[in-house]
Protein backbone atom coordinates (compact mmCIF):
# COMPACT_ATOMS: atom_id res chain seq x y z
CA UNK A 1 0.00 0.00 0.00
CA UNK A 2 2.90 2.40 0.45
CA UNK A 3 3.92 2.97 -3.18
CA UNK A 4 0.82 4.86 -4.23
CA UNK A 5 0.98 7.48 -1.49
CA UNK A 6 4.59 8.64 -1.84
CA UNK A 7 3.91 11.22 -4.52
CA UNK A 8 4.55 14.78 -3.30
CA UNK A 9 2.97 16.78 -6.14
CA UNK A 10 1.02 15.77 -9.16
CA UNK A 11 -1.04 16.95 -12.07
CA UNK A 12 -4.39 15.71 -13.28
CA UNK A 13 -2.59 14.19 -16.25
CA UNK A 14 -0.13 12.43 -13.93
CA UNK A 15 -2.98 11.08 -11.83
CA UNK A 16 -4.73 9.81 -14.95
CA UNK A 17 -1.51 8.01 -15.92
CA UNK A 18 -1.27 6.57 -12.41
CA UNK A 19 -4.81 5.23 -12.72
CA UNK A 20 -4.08 3.76 -16.17
CA UNK A 21 -0.87 2.18 -14.88
CA UNK A 22 -2.76 0.64 -11.98
CA UNK A 23 -5.47 -0.73 -14.28
CA UNK A 24 -2.82 -2.21 -16.58
CA UNK A 25 -1.10 -3.75 -13.56
CA UNK A 26 -4.38 -5.36 -12.46
CA UNK A 27 -5.01 -6.74 -15.97
CA UNK A 28 -1.55 -8.30 -16.02
CA UNK A 29 -1.73 -9.72 -12.49
CA UNK A 30 -5.16 -11.27 -13.16
CA UNK A 31 -3.50 -13.42 -15.82
CA UNK A 32 -1.43 -15.15 -13.13
CA UNK A 33 -3.79 -15.52 -10.19
CA UNK A 34 -7.15 -17.17 -9.85
CA UNK A 35 -8.46 -14.90 -7.08
CA UNK A 36 -11.01 -12.40 -8.36
CA UNK A 37 -11.11 -9.55 -7.62
CA UNK A 38 -7.40 -9.04 -7.00
CA UNK A 39 -6.87 -8.61 -3.24
CA UNK A 40 -6.14 -4.99 -2.31
CA UNK A 41 -7.45 -3.56 -5.57
CA UNK A 42 -10.35 -1.68 -4.00
CA UNK A 43 -8.41 0.44 -1.51
CA UNK A 44 -5.78 1.41 -4.09
CA UNK A 45 -8.37 2.33 -6.71
CA UNK A 46 -10.38 4.26 -4.11
CA UNK A 47 -7.25 6.15 -3.00
CA UNK A 48 -6.29 7.12 -6.55
CA UNK A 49 -9.81 8.39 -7.27
CA UNK A 50 -9.71 10.52 -4.10
CA UNK A 51 -7.15 12.78 -5.80
CA UNK A 52 -9.95 14.10 -8.04
CA UNK A 53 -12.34 15.09 -5.24
CA UNK A 54 -13.35 18.64 -4.41
CA UNK A 55 -12.58 20.18 -1.04
CA UNK A 56 -15.90 19.22 0.58
CA UNK A 57 -15.94 15.79 -0.99
CA UNK A 58 -12.37 15.11 0.17
CA UNK A 59 -13.31 15.86 3.76
CA UNK A 60 -16.25 13.47 3.57
CA UNK A 61 -14.09 10.85 1.85
CA UNK A 62 -11.59 11.06 4.71
CA UNK A 63 -14.38 10.62 7.27
CA UNK A 64 -15.76 7.62 5.36
CA UNK A 65 -12.44 5.91 4.60
CA UNK A 66 -9.94 6.81 7.33
CA UNK A 67 -10.00 3.29 8.79
CA UNK A 68 -8.73 1.80 5.51
CA UNK A 69 -5.53 3.88 5.40
CA UNK A 70 -2.76 5.05 7.68
CA UNK A 71 -2.44 8.67 8.73
CA UNK A 72 0.61 8.80 6.45
CA UNK A 73 -1.55 7.81 3.47
CA UNK A 74 -4.19 10.39 4.30
CA UNK A 75 -1.74 13.20 4.97
CA UNK A 76 0.03 12.48 1.70
CA UNK A 77 -3.30 12.72 -0.09
CA UNK A 78 -4.06 16.00 1.68
CA UNK A 79 -0.66 17.46 0.81
CA UNK A 80 -1.09 16.62 -2.87
CA UNK A 81 -4.66 17.73 -3.30
CA UNK A 82 -4.65 20.87 -1.16
CA UNK A 83 -1.91 22.36 -3.30
CA UNK A 84 -4.79 22.91 -5.74
CA UNK A 85 -7.35 23.85 -3.13
CA UNK A 86 -7.12 26.51 -0.44
CA UNK A 87 -3.51 25.82 0.50
CA UNK A 88 -2.28 25.98 4.09
CA UNK A 89 -5.53 26.54 6.04
CA UNK A 90 -7.31 23.69 4.26
CA UNK A 91 -4.28 21.42 4.63
CA UNK A 92 -4.08 22.11 8.37
CA UNK A 93 -7.81 21.62 8.87
CA UNK A 94 -7.82 18.27 7.05
CA UNK A 95 -4.63 17.11 8.78
CA UNK A 96 -6.22 17.92 12.14
CA UNK A 97 -9.29 15.92 11.06
CA UNK A 98 -7.08 12.92 10.28
CA UNK A 99 -5.36 13.20 13.68
CA UNK A 100 -8.74 13.43 15.41
CA UNK A 101 -10.18 10.42 13.57
CA UNK A 102 -7.10 8.29 14.16
CA UNK A 103 -7.32 8.86 17.92
CA UNK A 104 -10.80 7.34 18.05
PDB file of N, CA and C in Angstrom, residues 2-11 14-15 18 51 76-77 79-80:
ATOM      1  N   UNK A   2       2.100   1.194   0.289  1.00  0.00           N
ATOM      2  CA  UNK A   2       2.900   2.401   0.450  1.00  0.00           C
ATOM      3  C   UNK A   2       3.241   3.091  -0.861  1.00  0.00           C
ATOM      4  N   UNK A   3       3.417   2.363  -1.946  1.00  0.00           N
ATOM      5  CA  UNK A   3       3.916   2.966  -3.181  1.00  0.00           C
ATOM      6  C   UNK A   3       3.017   4.042  -3.741  1.00  0.00           C
ATOM      7  N   UNK A   4       1.718   3.917  -3.592  1.00  0.00           N
ATOM      8  CA  UNK A   4       0.821   4.864  -4.232  1.00  0.00           C
ATOM      9  C   UNK A   4       0.600   6.134  -3.443  1.00  0.00           C
ATOM     10  N   UNK A   5       1.188   6.263  -2.264  1.00  0.00           N
ATOM     11  CA  UNK A   5       0.980   7.476  -1.488  1.00  0.00           C
ATOM     12  C   UNK A   5       2.250   8.287  -1.327  1.00  0.00           C
ATOM     13  N   UNK A   6       3.312   7.948  -2.001  1.00  0.00           N
ATOM     14  CA  UNK A   6       4.587   8.641  -1.838  1.00  0.00           C
ATOM     15  C   UNK A   6       4.742   9.857  -2.736  1.00  0.00           C
ATOM     16  N   UNK A   7       3.824  10.100  -3.583  1.00  0.00           N
ATOM     17  CA  UNK A   7       3.908  11.216  -4.518  1.00  0.00           C
ATOM     18  C   UNK A   7       3.727  12.530  -3.765  1.00  0.00           C
ATOM     19  N   UNK A   8       4.612  13.504  -4.002  1.00  0.00           N
ATOM     20  CA  UNK A   8       4.548  14.782  -3.305  1.00  0.00           C
ATOM     21  C   UNK A   8       3.645  15.764  -4.038  1.00  0.00           C
ATOM     22  N   UNK A   9       3.790  15.898  -5.328  1.00  0.00           N
ATOM     23  CA  UNK A   9       2.967  16.781  -6.139  1.00  0.00           C
ATOM     24  C   UNK A   9       2.549  16.017  -7.382  1.00  0.00           C
ATOM     25  N   UNK A  10       1.464  16.443  -7.963  1.00  0.00           N
ATOM     26  CA  UNK A  10       1.025  15.767  -9.164  1.00  0.00           C
ATOM     27  C   UNK A  10       0.058  16.623  -9.954  1.00  0.00           C
ATOM     28  N   UNK A  11      -0.089  16.268 -11.204  1.00  0.00           N
ATOM     29  CA  UNK A  11      -1.040  16.953 -12.072  1.00  0.00           C
ATOM     30  C   UNK A  11      -2.203  16.018 -12.339  1.00  0.00           C
ATOM     31  N   UNK A  14      -0.933  13.435 -14.638  1.00  0.00           N
ATOM     32  CA  UNK A  14      -0.133  12.431 -13.928  1.00  0.00           C
ATOM     33  C   UNK A  14      -0.998  11.454 -13.158  1.00  0.00           C
ATOM     34  N   UNK A  15      -2.071  11.951 -12.565  1.00  0.00           N
ATOM     35  CA  UNK A  15      -2.982  11.080 -11.830  1.00  0.00           C
ATOM     36  C   UNK A  15      -3.726  10.146 -12.779  1.00  0.00           C
ATOM     37  N   UNK A  18      -1.381   7.475 -13.558  1.00  0.00           N
ATOM     38  CA  UNK A  18      -1.270   6.569 -12.414  1.00  0.00           C
ATOM     39  C   UNK A  18      -2.449   5.590 -12.416  1.00  0.00           C
ATOM     40  N   UNK A  51      -7.920  11.626  -5.337  1.00  0.00           N
ATOM     41  CA  UNK A  51      -7.154  12.782  -5.805  1.00  0.00           C
ATOM     42  C   UNK A  51      -8.006  13.744  -6.628  1.00  0.00           C
ATOM     43  N   UNK A  76      -0.559  12.370   3.026  1.00  0.00           N
ATOM     44  CA  UNK A  76       0.028  12.484   1.701  1.00  0.00           C
ATOM     45  C   UNK A  76      -1.027  12.929   0.689  1.00  0.00           C
ATOM     46  N   UNK A  77      -2.190  12.340   0.770  1.00  0.00           N
ATOM     47  CA  UNK A  77      -3.297  12.725  -0.094  1.00  0.00           C
ATOM     48  C   UNK A  77      -3.661  14.193   0.112  1.00  0.00           C
ATOM     49  N   UNK A  79      -1.738  16.596   1.297  1.00  0.00           N
ATOM     50  CA  UNK A  79      -0.660  17.455   0.814  1.00  0.00           C
ATOM     51  C   UNK A  79      -0.679  17.602  -0.702  1.00  0.00           C
ATOM     52  N   UNK A  80      -1.034  16.544  -1.403  1.00  0.00           N
ATOM     53  CA  UNK A  80      -1.087  16.620  -2.866  1.00  0.00           C
ATOM     54  C   UNK A  80      -2.302  17.381  -3.364  1.00  0.00           C
TER      55      UNK A  80
END
